[in-house]
Amino acid sequence: MAQIEVNGGVVEYELFGAEGGDVVTVTPGGRFSKDYPGVRPFAEALAEAGKRVLIWDRPNTGLSDVQLYGATESHMRADTLAAIVRDMNLGPVFALGGSGGARDSIVFAIEHPQLVRKLVVWSIVGGAFSSMSLAGVYVMNEIRTVRRRGIEGVLEQRGPAGSWADLVDVNPRNRQRLRDIGAEEFERVMWRWLEAYVPKANESIPGVPDHQMRTIAVPTLIVRGGENDIDHPKRTSLEVHSLISGSTLIDPPWPEDAWERAQAARDAGHGSIFDPWMDAVPTFLDFMDGRTQ
C-alpha cells in the first residue's frame, strides 16, 4: 500500500502488475474500500493479464481521509482520481467502475477526458428508486444527525459499510478532520450532495446532466443492467448507451440475476456483492485490448 496527498487529504492506493503495462483504474461502488471482498481478486486478474492496475480508497472510504467538497461526491472522487493519475504520470488510463464506481468513472471521463483512454462501466445506478435509496443511505441520515447532535453525532454514526464512525475507527485522523469541517459546513455539503439524488428528467444518472454525458468521446463499454435489478436498472444502462455516442452495450457477462444472488450470499455470510465481476475479466480485457469494439 502507498499514500498520496490530494487536495488536502491523504489517499491510500495500490499499484501493481507489469511495469510498463497499460494502466487500469478500478473503482468499486458504495463506500466500499479497495480491500472489500471481490475488488482485489478482480484487479489481480487484470494484472495477471499484463495490466498495471490501480486500486484506491476513494475519499470517505477505507483508510483514506474524509473529504467534503465538490458538486457531488462523485465529482470530488473524479477530481481525486485525476490528481493521482497526473501526479503519478499514469495517463491516459483505462477507467473501469461498477455501481457508484461507474458514476465516478463517468464523471472522471467527462471532467478529465485527456486522462481517459477507454471507459468500462457496469451496474449503473439511475432512476427514482435506486437514486432515492442512495440518498437514504448516504445523505439523509447524515443531515438528521448533524442537525440533532452536531458533528459529534456524525462521529458516532454507524450504518452501511463505510459509515463515519467506521472511517474514524480505521483512520483516527478522520476524527479531527470532521471536527475541523464542523457541523455547519458538513450540513451544507450534505444538502448539496442530496440534490444529486433527487430524480430529474435530464439526468439519467444522479448528478450528471445528460448533455454532459454526450461529451464523452472515448471508446466506452457499457454492461446492461440485470432484468430485475432495481438498484442498477436495465433502463439506466440503455439510457447511458444512448447518450454516449459510439458506445458499446453488451449483455451481462455474469448470470442475469447475479446481483440478487450476490446480495443473498453476502447476507448469508458467504461471498461478496462484487464476486460476479470475475466473470467479466475476459470480456473487459478483449475490449481494452481492441479485440472487440
mmCIF file of C-alpha atoms in Angstrom:
data_model
loop_
_atom_site.group_PDB
_atom_site.id
_atom_site.type_symbol
_atom_site.label_atom_id
_atom_site.label_comp_id
_atom_site.label_asym_id
_atom_site.label_seq_id
_atom_site.Cartn_x
_atom_site.Cartn_y
_atom_site.Cartn_z
ATOM 1 C CA MET A 1 0.000 0.000 0.000
ATOM 2 C CA ALA A 2 1.049 3.597 -0.561
ATOM 3 C CA GLN A 3 -0.244 7.079 0.144
ATOM 4 C CA ILE A 4 -0.592 10.255 -1.854
ATOM 5 C CA GLU A 5 -1.922 13.632 -0.720
ATOM 6 C CA VAL A 6 -4.634 15.006 -2.987
ATOM 7 C CA ASN A 7 -6.488 18.287 -2.454
ATOM 8 C CA GLY A 8 -5.561 18.381 1.207
ATOM 9 C CA GLY A 9 -6.337 14.758 2.033
ATOM 10 C CA VAL A 10 -4.361 11.516 2.123
ATOM 11 C CA VAL A 11 -5.485 8.781 -0.269
ATOM 12 C CA GLU A 12 -4.449 5.145 0.183
ATOM 13 C CA TYR A 13 -3.784 3.204 -3.006
ATOM 14 C CA GLU A 14 -2.008 0.224 -4.504
ATOM 15 C CA LEU A 15 -0.457 -0.030 -7.939
ATOM 16 C CA PHE A 16 0.535 -3.475 -9.068
ATOM 17 C CA GLY A 17 1.120 -5.518 -12.185
ATOM 18 C CA ALA A 18 3.624 -5.386 -15.011
ATOM 19 C CA GLU A 19 5.835 -2.313 -15.221
ATOM 20 C CA GLY A 20 5.028 -0.594 -18.478
ATOM 21 C CA GLY A 21 1.672 -2.325 -18.811
ATOM 22 C CA ASP A 22 -1.451 -0.419 -19.800
ATOM 23 C CA VAL A 23 -2.758 1.315 -16.678
ATOM 24 C CA VAL A 24 -6.230 0.353 -15.476
ATOM 25 C CA THR A 25 -8.067 2.155 -12.675
ATOM 26 C CA VAL A 26 -10.597 0.033 -10.777
ATOM 27 C CA THR A 27 -13.282 1.873 -8.801
ATOM 28 C CA PRO A 28 -15.877 -0.051 -6.779
ATOM 29 C CA GLY A 29 -19.188 1.290 -5.578
ATOM 30 C CA GLY A 30 -20.836 2.399 -2.374
ATOM 31 C CA ARG A 31 -18.468 3.491 0.353
ATOM 32 C CA PHE A 32 -16.565 0.240 -0.047
ATOM 33 C CA SER A 33 -12.780 0.241 0.068
ATOM 34 C CA LYS A 34 -10.222 -1.323 -2.246
ATOM 35 C CA ASP A 35 -9.973 -4.127 0.312
ATOM 36 C CA TYR A 36 -13.657 -5.022 0.235
ATOM 37 C CA PRO A 37 -14.017 -8.686 -0.789
ATOM 38 C CA GLY A 38 -14.114 -9.135 -4.534
ATOM 39 C CA VAL A 39 -12.240 -5.987 -5.542
ATOM 40 C CA ARG A 40 -8.677 -7.264 -5.206
ATOM 41 C CA PRO A 41 -9.175 -10.628 -6.998
ATOM 42 C CA PHE A 42 -10.730 -8.767 -9.919
ATOM 43 C CA ALA A 43 -7.820 -6.321 -10.080
ATOM 44 C CA GLU A 44 -5.260 -9.110 -9.700
ATOM 45 C CA ALA A 45 -6.835 -10.995 -12.612
ATOM 46 C CA LEU A 46 -6.359 -7.907 -14.797
ATOM 47 C CA ALA A 47 -2.762 -7.587 -13.601
ATOM 48 C CA GLU A 48 -2.072 -11.233 -14.402
ATOM 49 C CA ALA A 49 -3.112 -10.446 -17.983
ATOM 50 C CA GLY A 50 -0.359 -7.822 -18.208
ATOM 51 C CA LYS A 51 -2.124 -4.696 -16.984
ATOM 52 C CA ARG A 52 -0.808 -2.179 -14.459
ATOM 53 C CA VAL A 53 -3.720 -1.837 -12.057
ATOM 54 C CA LEU A 54 -4.558 0.965 -9.629
ATOM 55 C CA ILE A 55 -6.949 0.269 -6.787
ATOM 56 C CA TRP A 56 -7.637 3.073 -4.362
ATOM 57 C CA ASP A 57 -9.614 4.086 -1.322
ATOM 58 C CA ARG A 58 -11.702 6.979 -2.541
ATOM 59 C CA PRO A 59 -12.185 9.851 -0.085
ATOM 60 C CA ASN A 60 -14.696 8.701 2.551
ATOM 61 C CA THR A 61 -13.813 5.037 2.037
ATOM 62 C CA GLY A 62 -11.322 2.675 3.638
ATOM 63 C CA LEU A 63 -8.118 4.160 5.007
ATOM 64 C CA SER A 64 -8.261 7.423 3.058
ATOM 65 C CA ASP A 65 -9.049 10.776 4.643
ATOM 66 C CA VAL A 66 -12.549 12.170 4.898
ATOM 67 C CA GLN A 67 -13.118 14.977 2.410
ATOM 68 C CA LEU A 68 -16.183 17.094 1.702
ATOM 69 C CA TYR A 69 -16.195 19.278 -1.396
ATOM 70 C CA GLY A 70 -17.421 19.292 -4.971
ATOM 71 C CA ALA A 71 -20.773 19.395 -6.717
ATOM 72 C CA THR A 72 -21.349 15.750 -5.760
ATOM 73 C CA GLU A 73 -19.325 13.072 -4.018
ATOM 74 C CA SER A 74 -18.636 11.549 -7.435
ATOM 75 C CA HIS A 75 -17.231 14.843 -8.720
ATOM 76 C CA MET A 76 -14.920 15.019 -5.711
ATOM 77 C CA ARG A 77 -13.729 11.473 -6.302
ATOM 78 C CA ALA A 78 -13.267 12.033 -10.034
ATOM 79 C CA ASP A 79 -11.058 15.035 -9.286
ATOM 80 C CA THR A 80 -9.130 12.936 -6.772
ATOM 81 C CA LEU A 81 -8.530 10.196 -9.329
ATOM 82 C CA ALA A 82 -7.431 12.770 -11.895
ATOM 83 C CA ALA A 83 -4.871 14.192 -9.476
ATOM 84 C CA ILE A 84 -3.499 10.724 -8.733
ATOM 85 C CA VAL A 85 -3.195 9.875 -12.428
ATOM 86 C CA ARG A 86 -1.494 13.205 -13.179
ATOM 87 C CA ASP A 87 0.858 13.194 -10.203
ATOM 88 C CA MET A 88 1.969 9.638 -10.912
ATOM 89 C CA ASN A 89 2.109 10.174 -14.686
ATOM 90 C CA LEU A 90 -0.160 7.204 -15.349
ATOM 91 C CA GLY A 91 -2.488 8.531 -18.015
ATOM 92 C CA PRO A 92 -4.280 8.105 -20.205
ATOM 93 C CA VAL A 93 -5.827 5.133 -18.422
ATOM 94 C CA PHE A 94 -8.497 2.518 -18.901
ATOM 95 C CA ALA A 95 -11.143 3.650 -16.388
ATOM 96 C CA LEU A 96 -13.231 0.771 -15.004
ATOM 97 C CA GLY A 97 -16.004 1.148 -12.452
ATOM 98 C CA GLY A 98 -19.068 -0.609 -11.124
ATOM 99 C CA SER A 99 -22.150 0.818 -9.388
ATOM 100 C CA GLY A 100 -21.082 4.060 -7.664
ATOM 101 C CA GLY A 101 -17.678 3.478 -9.231
ATOM 102 C CA ALA A 102 -19.353 3.595 -12.640
ATOM 103 C CA ARG A 103 -20.717 7.035 -11.816
ATOM 104 C CA ASP A 104 -17.314 8.164 -10.502
ATOM 105 C CA SER A 105 -15.638 6.886 -13.685
ATOM 106 C CA ILE A 106 -18.203 8.550 -15.955
ATOM 107 C CA VAL A 107 -17.643 11.896 -14.217
ATOM 108 C CA PHE A 108 -13.881 11.302 -14.490
ATOM 109 C CA ALA A 109 -14.261 10.825 -18.264
ATOM 110 C CA ILE A 110 -16.397 13.954 -18.558
ATOM 111 C CA GLU A 111 -14.237 16.245 -16.436
ATOM 112 C CA HIS A 112 -10.822 14.894 -17.435
ATOM 113 C CA PRO A 113 -11.144 13.426 -20.951
ATOM 114 C CA GLN A 114 -7.432 13.771 -21.689
ATOM 115 C CA LEU A 115 -6.693 11.239 -18.923
ATOM 116 C CA VAL A 116 -9.014 8.512 -20.225
ATOM 117 C CA ARG A 117 -8.142 6.011 -22.925
ATOM 118 C CA LYS A 118 -11.246 3.823 -22.689
ATOM 119 C CA LEU A 119 -14.194 3.649 -20.292
ATOM 120 C CA VAL A 120 -15.838 0.475 -18.969
ATOM 121 C CA VAL A 121 -18.880 0.739 -16.680
ATOM 122 C CA TRP A 122 -21.411 -1.661 -15.211
ATOM 123 C CA SER A 123 -24.142 -1.813 -12.554
ATOM 124 C CA ILE A 124 -25.043 1.822 -13.204
ATOM 125 C CA VAL A 125 -27.369 3.485 -10.702
ATOM 126 C CA GLY A 126 -30.234 5.591 -12.037
ATOM 127 C CA GLY A 127 -33.962 6.146 -11.896
ATOM 128 C CA ALA A 128 -36.145 7.074 -8.955
ATOM 129 C CA PHE A 129 -35.839 4.004 -6.741
ATOM 130 C CA SER A 130 -32.083 3.468 -6.796
ATOM 131 C CA SER A 131 -31.257 7.187 -6.662
ATOM 132 C CA MET A 132 -33.538 7.808 -3.703
ATOM 133 C CA SER A 133 -32.186 4.701 -1.998
ATOM 134 C CA LEU A 134 -28.700 6.173 -2.169
ATOM 135 C CA ALA A 135 -29.961 9.439 -0.712
ATOM 136 C CA GLY A 136 -31.280 7.482 2.254
ATOM 137 C CA VAL A 137 -28.068 5.540 2.703
ATOM 138 C CA TYR A 138 -25.507 8.311 2.262
ATOM 139 C CA VAL A 139 -27.058 11.716 2.919
ATOM 140 C CA MET A 140 -30.442 11.941 4.624
ATOM 141 C CA ASN A 141 -29.466 10.288 7.904
ATOM 142 C CA GLU A 142 -26.361 12.474 7.955
ATOM 143 C CA ILE A 143 -28.486 15.605 7.728
ATOM 144 C CA ARG A 144 -30.764 14.398 10.521
ATOM 145 C CA THR A 145 -27.803 13.501 12.727
ATOM 146 C CA VAL A 146 -25.814 16.678 12.272
ATOM 147 C CA ARG A 147 -28.879 18.848 12.878
ATOM 148 C CA ARG A 148 -29.804 16.983 16.058
ATOM 149 C CA ARG A 149 -26.403 16.161 17.537
ATOM 150 C CA GLY A 150 -23.816 18.233 15.691
ATOM 151 C CA ILE A 151 -20.533 16.909 14.375
ATOM 152 C CA GLU A 152 -20.015 14.748 17.480
ATOM 153 C CA GLY A 153 -23.127 12.839 16.498
ATOM 154 C CA VAL A 154 -21.711 12.299 12.999
ATOM 155 C CA LEU A 155 -18.527 10.895 14.554
ATOM 156 C CA GLU A 156 -20.630 8.216 16.250
ATOM 157 C CA GLN A 157 -22.967 7.498 13.343
ATOM 158 C CA ARG A 158 -22.957 3.910 12.127
ATOM 159 C CA GLY A 159 -24.891 2.261 9.356
ATOM 160 C CA PRO A 160 -23.802 0.838 5.991
ATOM 161 C CA ALA A 161 -20.185 -0.195 5.455
ATOM 162 C CA GLY A 162 -18.081 2.927 5.359
ATOM 163 C CA SER A 163 -20.115 4.949 7.894
ATOM 164 C CA TRP A 164 -18.431 7.930 9.511
ATOM 165 C CA ALA A 165 -17.734 6.081 12.757
ATOM 166 C CA ASP A 166 -16.150 3.240 10.766
ATOM 167 C CA LEU A 167 -13.951 5.731 8.918
ATOM 168 C CA VAL A 168 -12.770 7.180 12.235
ATOM 169 C CA ASP A 169 -12.076 3.677 13.600
ATOM 170 C CA VAL A 170 -9.751 2.733 10.744
ATOM 171 C CA ASN A 171 -8.226 6.191 10.259
ATOM 172 C CA PRO A 172 -8.023 8.202 13.527
ATOM 173 C CA ARG A 173 -7.079 11.337 11.551
ATOM 174 C CA ASN A 174 -10.672 11.493 10.428
ATOM 175 C CA ARG A 175 -11.921 12.389 13.897
ATOM 176 C CA GLN A 176 -10.134 15.730 13.854
ATOM 177 C CA ARG A 177 -10.786 16.250 10.154
ATOM 178 C CA LEU A 178 -14.536 16.016 10.740
ATOM 179 C CA ARG A 179 -14.315 18.298 13.756
ATOM 180 C CA ASP A 180 -12.364 20.801 11.673
ATOM 181 C CA ILE A 181 -15.044 20.666 8.966
ATOM 182 C CA GLY A 182 -17.649 21.323 11.627
ATOM 183 C CA ALA A 183 -21.397 20.883 11.722
ATOM 184 C CA GLU A 184 -22.263 23.912 9.587
ATOM 185 C CA GLU A 185 -20.039 23.001 6.638
ATOM 186 C CA PHE A 186 -20.863 19.293 6.942
ATOM 187 C CA GLU A 187 -24.584 20.031 6.696
ATOM 188 C CA ARG A 188 -24.058 22.478 3.828
ATOM 189 C CA VAL A 189 -22.232 19.833 1.775
ATOM 190 C CA MET A 190 -24.796 17.132 2.584
ATOM 191 C CA TRP A 191 -27.621 19.328 1.277
ATOM 192 C CA ARG A 192 -25.632 19.945 -1.912
ATOM 193 C CA TRP A 193 -24.885 16.249 -2.385
ATOM 194 C CA LEU A 194 -28.529 15.405 -1.706
ATOM 195 C CA GLU A 195 -29.514 17.383 -4.813
ATOM 196 C CA ALA A 196 -27.734 14.814 -6.994
ATOM 197 C CA TYR A 197 -30.051 12.046 -5.801
ATOM 198 C CA VAL A 198 -33.285 13.934 -6.489
ATOM 199 C CA PRO A 199 -34.528 12.334 -9.753
ATOM 200 C CA LYS A 200 -34.522 14.762 -12.676
ATOM 201 C CA ALA A 201 -35.818 14.373 -16.204
ATOM 202 C CA ASN A 202 -32.488 15.475 -17.698
ATOM 203 C CA GLU A 203 -30.232 13.237 -15.585
ATOM 204 C CA SER A 204 -30.043 9.547 -16.423
ATOM 205 C CA ILE A 205 -27.591 9.074 -13.553
ATOM 206 C CA PRO A 206 -27.547 11.078 -10.315
ATOM 207 C CA GLY A 207 -25.857 14.451 -10.508
ATOM 208 C CA VAL A 208 -24.776 14.226 -14.151
ATOM 209 C CA PRO A 209 -26.804 16.190 -16.715
ATOM 210 C CA ASP A 210 -27.440 14.256 -19.904
ATOM 211 C CA HIS A 211 -25.778 16.923 -22.045
ATOM 212 C CA GLN A 212 -22.506 16.304 -20.209
ATOM 213 C CA MET A 213 -22.722 12.582 -20.882
ATOM 214 C CA ARG A 214 -22.916 13.359 -24.587
ATOM 215 C CA THR A 215 -19.428 14.897 -24.434
ATOM 216 C CA ILE A 216 -17.772 11.550 -23.720
ATOM 217 C CA ALA A 217 -15.814 10.673 -26.849
ATOM 218 C CA VAL A 218 -13.582 7.792 -25.723
ATOM 219 C CA PRO A 219 -14.441 4.190 -26.620
ATOM 220 C CA THR A 220 -16.936 3.065 -23.986
ATOM 221 C CA LEU A 221 -18.208 -0.360 -22.973
ATOM 222 C CA ILE A 222 -21.471 -0.491 -21.007
ATOM 223 C CA VAL A 223 -22.767 -3.648 -19.350
ATOM 224 C CA ARG A 224 -26.547 -3.808 -19.430
ATOM 225 C CA GLY A 225 -28.286 -3.869 -16.062
ATOM 226 C CA GLY A 226 -29.968 -7.084 -14.982
ATOM 227 C CA GLU A 227 -33.592 -7.650 -15.958
ATOM 228 C CA ASN A 228 -34.837 -7.434 -12.364
ATOM 229 C CA ASP A 229 -32.072 -5.381 -10.755
ATOM 230 C CA ILE A 230 -33.863 -2.440 -9.135
ATOM 231 C CA ASP A 231 -30.603 -0.988 -7.780
ATOM 232 C CA HIS A 232 -28.867 -0.842 -11.180
ATOM 233 C CA PRO A 233 -31.769 -0.754 -13.635
ATOM 234 C CA LYS A 234 -31.598 -2.105 -17.148
ATOM 235 C CA ARG A 235 -33.300 1.087 -18.313
ATOM 236 C CA THR A 236 -30.470 3.262 -16.977
ATOM 237 C CA SER A 237 -27.809 1.304 -18.851
ATOM 238 C CA LEU A 238 -29.826 1.715 -22.051
ATOM 239 C CA GLU A 239 -30.136 5.455 -21.450
ATOM 240 C CA VAL A 240 -26.402 5.844 -20.841
ATOM 241 C CA HIS A 241 -25.707 3.888 -24.027
ATOM 242 C CA SER A 242 -27.989 6.213 -25.975
ATOM 243 C CA LEU A 243 -26.177 9.277 -24.635
ATOM 244 C CA ILE A 244 -22.559 8.212 -25.199
ATOM 245 C CA SER A 245 -22.046 8.278 -28.935
ATOM 246 C CA GLY A 246 -20.382 5.166 -30.324
ATOM 247 C CA SER A 247 -20.594 3.288 -27.031
ATOM 248 C CA THR A 248 -20.974 -0.486 -26.996
ATOM 249 C CA LEU A 249 -23.735 -2.092 -24.923
ATOM 250 C CA ILE A 250 -23.375 -5.760 -24.005
ATOM 251 C CA ASP A 251 -25.471 -8.257 -22.104
ATOM 252 C CA PRO A 252 -24.093 -9.056 -18.656
ATOM 253 C CA PRO A 253 -21.106 -11.427 -18.740
ATOM 254 C CA TRP A 254 -22.452 -12.861 -15.490
ATOM 255 C CA PRO A 255 -25.831 -14.506 -14.747
ATOM 256 C CA GLU A 256 -28.877 -12.297 -15.281
ATOM 257 C CA ASP A 257 -29.668 -12.404 -11.565
ATOM 258 C CA ALA A 258 -26.052 -12.129 -10.379
ATOM 259 C CA TRP A 259 -26.721 -9.027 -8.272
ATOM 260 C CA GLU A 260 -29.623 -10.624 -6.443
ATOM 261 C CA ARG A 261 -27.636 -13.832 -5.884
ATOM 262 C CA ALA A 262 -24.590 -11.936 -4.638
ATOM 263 C CA GLN A 263 -26.684 -9.939 -2.170
ATOM 264 C CA ALA A 264 -28.262 -13.116 -0.825
ATOM 265 C CA ALA A 265 -24.864 -14.782 -0.475
ATOM 266 C CA ARG A 266 -23.424 -11.784 1.358
ATOM 267 C CA ASP A 267 -26.409 -11.601 3.673
ATOM 268 C CA ALA A 268 -25.960 -15.305 4.424
ATOM 269 C CA GLY A 269 -22.372 -14.660 5.442
ATOM 270 C CA HIS A 270 -20.506 -16.004 2.439
ATOM 271 C CA GLY A 271 -19.446 -14.318 -0.770
ATOM 272 C CA SER A 272 -19.344 -10.682 -1.806
ATOM 273 C CA ILE A 273 -21.550 -8.450 -3.922
ATOM 274 C CA PHE A 274 -18.507 -7.905 -6.152
ATOM 275 C CA ASP A 275 -17.769 -11.594 -6.789
ATOM 276 C CA PRO A 276 -19.576 -11.602 -10.181
ATOM 277 C CA TRP A 277 -17.003 -9.147 -11.539
ATOM 278 C CA MET A 278 -14.590 -12.037 -12.110
ATOM 279 C CA ASP A 279 -16.878 -13.371 -14.840
ATOM 280 C CA ALA A 280 -16.278 -10.168 -16.804
ATOM 281 C CA VAL A 281 -12.472 -10.222 -16.861
ATOM 282 C CA PRO A 282 -12.100 -11.853 -20.328
ATOM 283 C CA THR A 283 -14.741 -9.544 -21.849
ATOM 284 C CA PHE A 284 -13.180 -6.410 -20.371
ATOM 285 C CA LEU A 285 -9.683 -7.446 -21.480
ATOM 286 C CA ASP A 286 -10.919 -8.056 -25.023
ATOM 287 C CA PHE A 287 -12.396 -4.555 -25.124
ATOM 288 C CA MET A 288 -9.338 -2.868 -23.647
ATOM 289 C CA ASP A 289 -7.009 -4.725 -25.997
ATOM 290 C CA GLY A 290 -9.075 -3.921 -29.068
ATOM 291 C CA ARG A 291 -10.219 -7.458 -29.810
ATOM 292 C CA THR A 292 -13.833 -6.216 -29.645
ATOM 293 C CA GLN A 293 -15.345 -2.814 -30.273
#
